[in-house]
Coordinates of C-alpha atoms in Angstrom, one line a residue:
M1 CA 55.2 21.5 58.5
S2 CA 54.4 18.8 56.0
T3 CA 50.7 19.6 56.5
D4 CA 51.2 23.3 55.6
A5 CA 53.3 22.4 52.6
T6 CA 50.6 20.1 51.3
R7 CA 48.0 22.8 51.9
V8 CA 50.0 25.3 49.9
A9 CA 51.1 23.0 47.1
G10 CA 47.7 21.3 46.7
P11 CA 47.1 17.7 45.9
A12 CA 49.6 15.7 43.8
P13 CA 49.0 15.8 40.0
A14 CA 47.3 12.8 38.5
A15 CA 49.5 10.2 36.8
R16 CA 50.2 10.8 33.1
G17 CA 47.6 9.2 30.9
A18 CA 45.1 8.6 33.7
P19 CA 41.7 10.0 33.0
T20 CA 40.6 12.7 35.4
G21 CA 37.1 12.7 36.9
S22 CA 36.5 9.1 35.7
P23 CA 34.7 6.7 38.0
P24 CA 36.8 3.8 39.3
L25 CA 36.9 0.6 37.2
R26 CA 34.7 -2.2 38.3
P27 CA 36.3 -5.1 40.2
P28 CA 36.7 -8.4 38.3
S29 CA 33.8 -10.0 40.2
I30 CA 31.4 -7.4 38.8
V31 CA 32.7 -8.0 35.3
A32 CA 32.2 -11.7 35.6
A33 CA 28.8 -11.2 37.0
S34 CA 27.8 -9.0 34.1
W35 CA 28.9 -11.6 31.6
L36 CA 27.0 -14.3 33.6
I37 CA 23.8 -12.2 33.5
A38 CA 24.3 -11.5 29.8
V39 CA 24.6 -15.2 29.0
V40 CA 21.6 -16.0 31.1
G41 CA 19.6 -13.3 29.3
M42 CA 20.5 -14.6 25.9
V43 CA 19.6 -18.2 26.9
G44 CA 16.3 -16.9 28.3
L45 CA 15.5 -15.0 25.1
A46 CA 16.4 -18.0 23.0
A47 CA 14.2 -20.2 25.2
A48 CA 11.3 -17.7 24.8
L49 CA 11.6 -17.8 21.0
S50 CA 11.7 -21.5 21.2
A51 CA 8.5 -21.5 23.1
L52 CA 6.8 -19.2 20.6
L53 CA 8.0 -21.4 17.7
G54 CA 7.0 -24.6 19.5
A55 CA 3.5 -23.2 20.2
A56 CA 3.1 -22.2 16.5
G57 CA 4.2 -25.7 15.4
M58 CA 1.8 -27.3 17.9
S59 CA -1.1 -25.2 16.7
L60 CA -0.4 -26.1 13.1
G61 CA -0.1 -29.7 13.9
L62 CA 3.7 -29.9 13.2
V63 CA 4.7 -31.1 16.7
G64 CA 2.8 -32.8 19.5
D65 CA 1.9 -31.7 23.0
A66 CA 4.4 -34.1 24.7
G67 CA 7.4 -32.8 22.7
F68 CA 6.5 -29.2 23.5
A69 CA 5.9 -29.5 27.2
G70 CA 9.5 -29.7 28.3
E71 CA 10.6 -26.9 26.0
G72 CA 7.7 -24.8 27.1
A73 CA 8.5 -25.1 30.8
L74 CA 12.2 -24.3 30.1
A75 CA 11.2 -21.3 28.0
L76 CA 8.8 -19.9 30.6
A77 CA 11.4 -20.2 33.3
G78 CA 14.0 -18.6 31.2
L79 CA 11.7 -15.8 30.1
A80 CA 10.7 -15.0 33.7
G81 CA 14.3 -15.1 34.9
T82 CA 15.5 -13.0 32.0
G83 CA 12.8 -10.4 32.5
S84 CA 13.5 -10.1 36.2
L85 CA 17.2 -9.6 35.7
L86 CA 16.8 -7.1 32.9
R87 CA 14.2 -5.1 34.9
L88 CA 16.5 -5.0 37.9
A89 CA 19.4 -3.8 35.8
F90 CA 17.3 -1.1 34.0
A91 CA 15.8 0.0 37.3
V92 CA 19.2 0.6 38.8
E93 CA 20.5 2.5 35.8
I94 CA 17.3 4.6 35.6
G95 CA 17.7 5.4 39.3
R96 CA 21.3 6.6 38.5
G97 CA 19.9 9.0 35.9
R98 CA 20.9 7.2 32.8
D99 CA 18.7 8.6 29.9
W100 CA 19.6 5.8 27.5
A101 CA 18.3 3.2 30.0
R102 CA 15.0 5.0 30.3
G103 CA 14.7 5.1 26.6
V104 CA 15.4 1.4 26.2
Y105 CA 13.2 0.4 29.1
L106 CA 10.2 2.3 27.7
R107 CA 10.6 0.4 24.4
L108 CA 10.9 -3.0 26.0
V109 CA 8.0 -2.8 28.4
P110 CA 5.3 -3.0 25.8
L111 CA 7.1 -5.8 24.0
E112 CA 7.5 -7.8 27.1
T113 CA 3.8 -7.4 27.9
L114 CA 2.9 -8.7 24.5
V115 CA 5.2 -11.7 25.0
W116 CA 3.4 -12.5 28.3
L117 CA 0.0 -12.2 26.6
A118 CA 1.1 -14.3 23.7
L119 CA 2.3 -17.1 26.1
G120 CA -0.9 -16.8 28.1
L121 CA 0.8 -15.7 31.4
P122 CA -1.2 -13.7 33.9
L123 CA -0.6 -9.9 33.9
G124 CA -0.8 -9.9 37.7
L125 CA 2.4 -12.0 37.9
L126 CA 4.1 -9.5 35.5
L127 CA 3.1 -6.6 37.7
A128 CA 4.4 -8.4 40.8
V129 CA 7.8 -9.2 39.2
N130 CA 8.1 -5.5 38.1
L131 CA 7.4 -4.3 41.6
A132 CA 9.9 -6.7 43.2
S133 CA 12.6 -5.6 40.7
W134 CA 12.1 -1.9 41.5
I135 CA 12.2 -2.6 45.3
A136 CA 15.4 -4.6 44.8
A137 CA 16.8 -1.7 42.7
A138 CA 16.0 0.8 45.4
V139 CA 17.9 -1.3 48.0
L140 CA 20.9 -1.6 45.7
L141 CA 21.0 2.1 45.1
H142 CA 21.4 2.8 48.8
R143 CA 24.5 0.6 49.0
P144 CA 27.8 2.4 48.2
T145 CA 29.3 -0.7 46.5
A146 CA 26.3 -1.6 44.4
S147 CA 26.8 -2.0 40.7
T148 CA 25.2 -3.5 37.7
W149 CA 26.5 -5.1 34.5
F150 CA 25.5 -1.9 32.6
D151 CA 28.9 -0.2 33.2
L152 CA 28.1 2.9 31.0
C153 CA 29.0 5.7 33.4
R154 CA 31.8 7.1 31.2
Q155 CA 30.9 9.6 28.5
D156 CA 33.3 8.0 26.0
D157 CA 31.8 4.5 26.5
P158 CA 31.2 2.9 23.0
V159 CA 27.7 1.6 23.9
S160 CA 26.6 5.2 25.0
R161 CA 27.9 6.6 21.7
V162 CA 26.1 3.9 19.7
W163 CA 22.8 4.5 21.6
Q164 CA 23.0 8.2 21.0
D165 CA 23.1 7.6 17.3
P166 CA 19.5 8.6 16.1
R167 CA 19.7 6.3 13.1
L168 CA 20.4 3.3 15.2
R169 CA 17.6 4.2 17.6
A170 CA 15.3 4.5 14.6
V171 CA 16.3 1.0 13.4
I172 CA 15.8 -0.4 16.9
D173 CA 12.3 1.3 17.2
Q174 CA 11.3 -0.1 13.8
A175 CA 12.5 -3.6 14.7
L176 CA 10.7 -3.5 18.1
L177 CA 7.5 -2.2 16.4
V178 CA 7.6 -5.1 13.8
L179 CA 8.2 -7.6 16.6
A180 CA 5.3 -6.1 18.6
V181 CA 3.0 -6.3 15.6
V182 CA 4.0 -10.0 15.0
L183 CA 3.4 -10.8 18.6
A184 CA 0.1 -9.1 18.7
G185 CA -1.0 -10.8 15.5
W186 CA 0.2 -14.2 16.9
Y187 CA -1.8 -13.6 20.1
L188 CA -5.0 -12.7 18.2
Y189 CA -4.5 -15.7 15.8
S190 CA -4.0 -18.1 18.7
N191 CA -7.1 -16.7 20.5
L192 CA -9.1 -16.9 17.3
T193 CA -8.1 -20.5 16.5
A194 CA -8.7 -21.6 20.1
N195 CA -12.2 -20.1 20.1
M196 CA -13.1 -21.6 16.7
A197 CA -11.8 -25.0 17.8
R198 CA -13.9 -24.9 20.9
Q199 CA -17.0 -24.1 18.8
N200 CA -16.1 -26.8 16.2
I201 CA -15.8 -24.3 13.3
A202 CA -13.6 -25.4 10.4
T203 CA -10.5 -23.4 9.6
G204 CA -8.0 -23.3 6.8
F205 CA -8.1 -22.7 3.0
G206 CA -8.9 -26.3 2.0
F207 CA -12.4 -25.1 0.9
L208 CA -10.8 -23.5 -2.2
D209 CA -10.4 -26.9 -3.8
R210 CA -14.1 -27.9 -3.4
E211 CA -16.7 -27.5 -6.1
A212 CA -18.4 -24.1 -6.0
G213 CA -21.8 -25.0 -7.4
F214 CA -22.8 -21.6 -8.5
A215 CA -22.6 -19.7 -11.9
I216 CA -21.0 -16.4 -12.6
A217 CA -22.6 -14.1 -15.1
E218 CA -19.4 -12.7 -16.7
G219 CA -15.7 -13.2 -16.5
L220 CA -12.5 -12.9 -18.4
I221 CA -11.7 -16.6 -18.2
P222 CA -13.9 -19.6 -18.8
Y223 CA -15.8 -20.7 -15.7
D224 CA -18.5 -23.3 -14.9
A225 CA -20.5 -24.1 -11.8
S226 CA -18.5 -27.4 -11.5
D227 CA -15.3 -25.4 -11.0
T228 CA -13.7 -24.8 -7.6
Y229 CA -14.1 -21.9 -5.2
G230 CA -10.5 -21.0 -5.9
R231 CA -11.3 -20.5 -9.6
A232 CA -14.4 -18.6 -8.8
L233 CA -12.4 -16.2 -6.7
I234 CA -9.9 -15.8 -9.5
V235 CA -12.7 -14.8 -11.9
G236 CA -13.8 -12.2 -9.3
F237 CA -10.3 -10.9 -8.9
L238 CA -9.9 -10.5 -12.7
N239 CA -13.2 -8.7 -12.9
T240 CA -12.0 -6.3 -10.2
I241 CA -8.8 -5.7 -12.1
R242 CA -10.8 -5.1 -15.3
V243 CA -13.0 -2.4 -13.8
A244 CA -10.2 -0.8 -11.9
V245 CA -7.8 -0.5 -14.8
I246 CA -10.3 0.8 -17.3
G247 CA -11.8 3.1 -14.6
I248 CA -8.4 4.6 -13.8
V249 CA -7.7 5.4 -17.5
L250 CA -11.2 6.8 -18.1
A251 CA -11.2 8.9 -14.9
T252 CA -7.8 10.3 -15.7
I253 CA -9.0 11.5 -19.2
I254 CA -12.2 12.9 -17.9
G255 CA -10.6 14.6 -14.9
V256 CA -7.8 16.3 -16.9
V257 CA -10.3 17.6 -19.5
V258 CA -12.7 18.9 -16.8
G259 CA -9.9 20.3 -14.7
I260 CA -8.6 22.4 -17.7
A261 CA -12.2 23.3 -18.6
R262 CA -12.7 24.8 -15.2
L263 CA -9.9 27.3 -16.0
S264 CA -11.3 28.2 -19.4
T265 CA -11.9 31.8 -20.3
N266 CA -15.3 30.7 -21.8
W267 CA -17.8 31.4 -19.1
L268 CA -20.3 28.7 -20.1
V269 CA -17.6 26.0 -20.3
A270 CA -16.1 26.9 -17.0
K271 CA -19.6 26.9 -15.3
I272 CA -20.6 23.5 -16.8
A273 CA -17.3 22.0 -15.5
S274 CA -17.9 23.6 -12.1
I275 CA -21.4 22.2 -11.8
Y276 CA -20.2 18.7 -12.8
V277 CA -17.4 18.8 -10.2
E278 CA -19.7 20.0 -7.4
A279 CA -22.4 17.5 -8.3
V280 CA -20.3 14.3 -8.4
R281 CA -18.2 15.2 -5.4
N282 CA -21.2 15.9 -3.1
V283 CA -23.3 12.9 -4.0
P284 CA -22.4 9.5 -2.4
L285 CA -20.8 7.1 -4.7
L286 CA -23.3 4.3 -3.9
L287 CA -26.2 6.5 -5.0
Q288 CA -24.4 7.3 -8.2
L289 CA -24.0 3.6 -8.9
F290 CA -27.7 3.1 -8.4
L291 CA -28.4 6.0 -10.7
W292 CA -26.3 4.6 -13.5
Y293 CA -27.8 1.2 -13.1
A294 CA -31.3 2.6 -13.2
V295 CA -30.5 4.7 -16.3
I296 CA -29.2 1.7 -18.2
T297 CA -31.9 -0.9 -17.1
E298 CA -34.9 1.4 -16.9
S299 CA -34.4 4.3 -19.4
L300 CA -32.9 2.4 -22.3
P301 CA -35.3 0.5 -24.6
Q302 CA -35.8 -3.3 -25.0
P303 CA -33.4 -5.2 -27.3
R304 CA -35.9 -5.2 -30.2
Q305 CA -36.1 -1.4 -30.0
A306 CA -32.4 -0.8 -29.2
A307 CA -31.0 2.6 -30.1
E308 CA -28.2 2.6 -32.7
P309 CA -26.3 5.9 -32.4
L310 CA -23.5 4.6 -34.6
P311 CA -23.4 1.7 -37.1
G312 CA -23.0 -1.5 -35.2
L313 CA -23.3 0.2 -31.8
F314 CA -26.5 -0.7 -29.9
L315 CA -27.8 0.6 -26.6
S316 CA -30.5 -1.4 -24.7
N317 CA -31.5 -2.4 -21.2
R318 CA -29.4 -5.5 -21.7
G319 CA -26.2 -3.5 -22.0
I320 CA -24.0 -1.8 -24.6
M321 CA -23.2 -3.9 -27.7
M322 CA -20.4 -3.0 -30.0
P323 CA -18.5 -4.6 -32.9
V324 CA -15.1 -6.1 -32.6
P325 CA -12.6 -7.3 -35.2
V326 CA -12.8 -11.0 -36.1
S327 CA -9.9 -12.9 -34.5
D328 CA -6.9 -13.1 -36.8
P329 CA -3.2 -14.1 -36.2
V330 CA -2.0 -10.7 -37.4
H331 CA -3.6 -9.0 -34.4
L332 CA -1.1 -10.5 -32.0
V333 CA 1.8 -9.1 -34.1
M334 CA 0.0 -5.8 -34.2
G335 CA -0.1 -5.8 -30.4
I336 CA 3.6 -6.4 -30.3
A337 CA 4.2 -3.6 -32.8
L338 CA 2.1 -1.3 -30.6
L339 CA 4.3 -2.1 -27.6
A340 CA 7.4 -1.6 -29.7
G341 CA 6.0 1.8 -30.9
I342 CA 5.5 2.9 -27.2
A343 CA 9.0 1.9 -26.3
G344 CA 10.4 3.7 -29.4
T345 CA 8.4 6.8 -28.4
W346 CA 10.0 6.8 -25.0
A347 CA 13.5 6.4 -26.4
L348 CA 12.7 9.1 -29.0
K349 CA 11.6 11.5 -26.3
R350 CA 14.8 11.0 -24.3
W351 CA 16.9 11.5 -27.4
A352 CA 15.1 14.6 -28.3
A353 CA 15.6 16.0 -24.8
R354 CA 19.3 15.4 -25.0
R355 CA 19.5 16.9 -28.5
Q356 CA 17.7 20.0 -27.4
A357 CA 19.9 20.4 -24.4
A358 CA 23.0 20.1 -26.6
T359 CA 22.0 22.1 -29.7
G360 CA 18.9 24.1 -28.6
E361 CA 16.9 22.7 -31.5
Q362 CA 13.5 21.0 -31.0
F363 CA 12.5 17.8 -32.5
P364 CA 8.9 17.1 -33.5
V365 CA 8.4 14.4 -30.9
V366 CA 4.6 14.4 -31.2
W367 CA 4.6 13.5 -34.9
G368 CA 7.3 10.9 -34.3
A369 CA 5.2 9.4 -31.5
V370 CA 2.2 9.2 -33.8
G371 CA 4.2 7.6 -36.5
L372 CA 5.7 5.0 -34.1
I373 CA 2.5 4.2 -32.1
L374 CA 0.1 4.2 -35.0
G375 CA 2.4 3.6 -38.0
L376 CA 4.0 0.4 -36.9
P377 CA 0.8 -1.5 -36.2
L378 CA -0.7 -0.1 -39.4
L379 CA 2.3 -1.4 -41.4
V380 CA 1.9 -4.8 -39.8
W381 CA -1.8 -4.8 -40.6
L382 CA -1.1 -4.0 -44.2
F383 CA 1.6 -6.6 -44.7
G384 CA -0.5 -9.1 -42.8
G385 CA -3.2 -9.0 -45.5
A386 CA -5.2 -6.0 -44.1
P387 CA -8.0 -8.1 -42.5
T388 CA -11.1 -6.0 -42.1
G389 CA -13.6 -8.6 -40.8
L390 CA -15.8 -7.3 -37.9
D391 CA -18.0 -9.3 -35.6
V392 CA -21.1 -7.1 -35.6
P393 CA -23.8 -7.6 -32.9
A394 CA -27.1 -8.8 -34.4
L395 CA -30.5 -9.3 -32.8
Q396 CA -31.3 -13.0 -32.6
G397 CA -34.4 -13.9 -30.6
F398 CA -34.7 -11.8 -27.5
N399 CA -31.1 -10.6 -27.3
F400 CA -28.1 -9.7 -29.4
R401 CA -25.4 -12.1 -30.5
G402 CA -21.9 -11.4 -31.6
G403 CA -19.6 -8.5 -30.9
V404 CA -18.8 -7.6 -27.4
T405 CA -21.3 -6.6 -24.7
L406 CA -20.9 -4.4 -21.7
S407 CA -23.4 -5.7 -19.2
P408 CA -25.6 -3.2 -17.3
E409 CA -23.8 -4.1 -14.1
F410 CA -20.3 -3.6 -15.5
A411 CA -21.3 -0.3 -17.3
A412 CA -22.9 1.1 -14.2
V413 CA -19.8 0.3 -12.0
L414 CA -17.4 1.6 -14.7
F415 CA -19.3 4.9 -15.4
G416 CA -20.1 5.5 -11.7
L417 CA -16.5 5.0 -10.5
S418 CA -15.0 6.9 -13.4
F419 CA -17.2 10.0 -13.3
Y420 CA -17.1 10.1 -9.5
T421 CA -13.3 9.9 -9.3
A422 CA -12.9 12.2 -12.3
G423 CA -14.5 15.0 -10.2
F424 CA -11.7 14.8 -7.6
I425 CA -9.0 14.5 -10.2
A426 CA -10.4 17.6 -12.0
E427 CA -9.9 19.6 -8.8
I428 CA -6.4 18.2 -8.4
V429 CA -5.6 19.2 -12.0
R430 CA -7.1 22.7 -11.5
S431 CA -5.2 23.3 -8.3
G432 CA -1.9 22.0 -9.8
I433 CA -2.2 24.4 -12.8
L434 CA -3.0 27.3 -10.5
A435 CA 0.0 26.5 -8.3
V436 CA 2.3 27.3 -11.3
S437 CA 3.4 30.9 -11.1
Y438 CA 1.5 33.1 -13.6
G439 CA 4.7 34.6 -14.6
Q440 CA 5.6 31.4 -16.4
T441 CA 2.5 31.8 -18.6
E442 CA 3.3 35.5 -19.2
A443 CA 6.9 34.7 -20.2
A444 CA 5.7 32.0 -22.6
A445 CA 3.2 34.3 -24.1
A446 CA 5.9 37.0 -24.5
L447 CA 7.9 34.5 -26.5
G448 CA 5.0 34.2 -29.0
L449 CA 3.7 30.7 -27.9
R450 CA 0.1 30.0 -28.5
R451 CA -2.2 29.2 -25.6
G452 CA -2.2 25.5 -26.3
L453 CA 1.6 25.3 -26.5
V454 CA 1.9 27.3 -23.3
L455 CA -0.3 24.8 -21.5
R456 CA 1.4 21.7 -23.0
L457 CA 5.0 22.8 -22.9
V458 CA 5.2 25.2 -19.9
V459 CA 2.3 24.8 -17.5
L460 CA 1.5 21.1 -17.4
P461 CA 5.1 19.8 -17.1
Q462 CA 5.5 21.9 -14.0
A463 CA 2.0 21.2 -12.6
V464 CA 2.3 17.4 -13.1
R465 CA 4.8 17.3 -10.2
I466 CA 2.1 18.7 -7.9
I467 CA -0.7 16.7 -9.5
I468 CA 0.8 13.2 -9.2
P469 CA 0.8 12.6 -5.4
P470 CA -2.9 13.4 -4.7
T471 CA -3.9 11.7 -7.9
T472 CA -2.3 8.5 -6.6
S473 CA -4.7 8.6 -3.7
Q474 CA -7.6 8.9 -6.1
Y475 CA -6.4 5.8 -8.0
L476 CA -6.3 3.9 -4.7
N477 CA -9.8 5.1 -3.8
L478 CA -11.2 4.0 -7.2
T479 CA -9.6 0.6 -6.8
K480 CA -11.0 0.1 -3.3
N481 CA -14.4 1.6 -4.1
S482 CA -14.8 -1.1 -6.8
S483 CA -15.9 -3.3 -3.9
L484 CA -19.2 -1.4 -4.0
A485 CA -20.0 -3.3 -7.2
V486 CA -21.8 -5.9 -5.2
A487 CA -24.6 -3.4 -4.8
V488 CA -25.5 -3.6 -8.5
G489 CA -24.8 -7.2 -8.9
Y490 CA -21.4 -7.0 -10.7
P491 CA -19.4 -10.2 -9.9
D492 CA -16.3 -8.7 -8.5
L493 CA -14.1 -10.2 -5.9
V494 CA -16.2 -9.1 -2.9
S495 CA -19.5 -10.3 -4.6
I496 CA -18.1 -13.8 -5.4
G497 CA -16.3 -13.9 -2.0
N498 CA -19.6 -13.2 -0.2
T499 CA -21.3 -16.1 -2.0
T500 CA -18.4 -18.3 -1.1
L501 CA -18.6 -17.2 2.5
N502 CA -22.3 -17.9 2.7
Q503 CA -21.9 -21.4 1.3
T504 CA -18.8 -22.5 3.3
G505 CA -19.0 -20.4 6.5
Q506 CA -15.2 -19.6 6.2
A507 CA -15.6 -16.0 7.1
I508 CA -12.1 -15.3 8.4
E509 CA -10.5 -16.9 5.4
A510 CA -12.7 -15.0 2.9
I511 CA -12.1 -11.6 4.6
S512 CA -8.4 -12.4 4.7
I513 CA -8.4 -12.9 0.9
Y514 CA -10.2 -9.6 0.5
M515 CA -7.6 -7.8 2.6
A516 CA -4.6 -9.5 0.9
V517 CA -5.9 -8.7 -2.6
Y518 CA -6.8 -5.0 -2.0
L519 CA -3.5 -4.5 0.0
S520 CA -1.5 -5.9 -2.9
L521 CA -3.3 -3.8 -5.5
S522 CA -2.8 -0.7 -3.4
L523 CA 0.9 -1.3 -2.9
L524 CA 1.4 -2.0 -6.6
I525 CA -0.4 1.2 -7.6
S526 CA 1.5 3.2 -5.0
A527 CA 4.9 1.7 -6.1
F528 CA 4.3 2.5 -9.7
M529 CA 3.1 6.1 -9.0
N530 CA 6.0 6.7 -6.7
W531 CA 8.4 5.6 -9.3
Y532 CA 6.7 7.9 -11.9
N533 CA 6.8 10.8 -9.4
R534 CA 10.5 10.3 -8.8
H535 CA 11.0 10.2 -12.6
V536 CA 9.3 13.5 -13.2
A537 CA 10.7 15.2 -10.1
L538 CA 13.2 18.0 -10.4
V539 CA 16.7 16.9 -9.7
E540 CA 18.7 19.3 -7.5
R541 CA 22.3 19.8 -8.4

């Protein structure tokens, strides 16, 4: 009777508040074991980090071998034990179909392999431990009471919710990637230092304080052969900055002019611009540097027969000589006034934009900019006594003295980099202008604007948002291509660094300096251009 009643009524309802379909809670022994394994894992990871730091200190001479031996043994034991327990736990959870465990395990396996390599442990032992862990997991999975300290079976478990957050997984992936790169770099550095020590090759940057013993043809700061290698590299770095900054400005001007000329309605102007772009883009840069150097050194006359296209400007195979103002204290104040004029122009432009948005009236920003940028230095020059002295080059003996001289090497590198990069910038400008809808030009023309105003006020402000990103890449290319200056004898960073390398034998250190300098320059250029790109970008409401 009772059996039939039970069959009709069904099972008794679950108690109020009890979750239906949830797995039973783990016994206290399993909870205690999970905490024990977690503590052991943390101790093992701390010991592993201690081993890495101790090895770094020992390689740098900060600690001795005796003080590191005990910590190293403890760290290796903790690392091996931690790895075994974690692999066993992940294997069990993956066998139960936990997707989160598979994702974490696939991220940790490469990192663990790098740790073993960095500590010099055999990979065969790592494979054996992995195999043993998976066998033990298979045995545990066939036992009904088996469990692990990853009690994440419930859907509402907080750890599962956290792991399913894509932003958190992205942060974890980035952190693991950085750690993997650090470990890989540490392994390579340790291997390198060990091999160099075995071959008795000196390491370190102490050579920078030694006397260089070689001269440098040109530089922005005083330098003598008795100065150090460090100062010589600074001279080369400044020479690299000099040619890169001037080259970027010159390439931008030429590229914008040629890019607009390619869209000219004048057939001859457009064809000449097209021929220029196709020629410089399809000839290797190194050959163009050789061409410019040959034109200056072979085609131009001797100093005694130097050409003088303008008064005070001389062209010869010794370079390009031009006059400069005689140094005067008022020139510093004029430079400050010029910077103040540029800042005032920026503020005037922002004020004019707000005024036009509020009233609809335009303000002549161009004339205001001319007055600020040119007028302020001119006023300072007038009130400072209007010094007009010029240091004009003059032929003395076999060469010119006075003024400023652009050496054949610097001129060849500057013109070669500028005209080569300008060809690419011209195509970027042309494509950016063509990307603006032609309806914008027609609408501006319908309002009665002249062609020049249409280009300056309507087309270019919209095209610049398309032009900036690829132009940034060309600026980076020009800066890095300046390393080819060694081919024509210009004393840039790579040229002076190669001389330093040959004299000291510190190849790794010299190449590291190259990489650090060019990486820093590239990041600075990218940061500035990205800031400017955000500044001119359209802001969505």
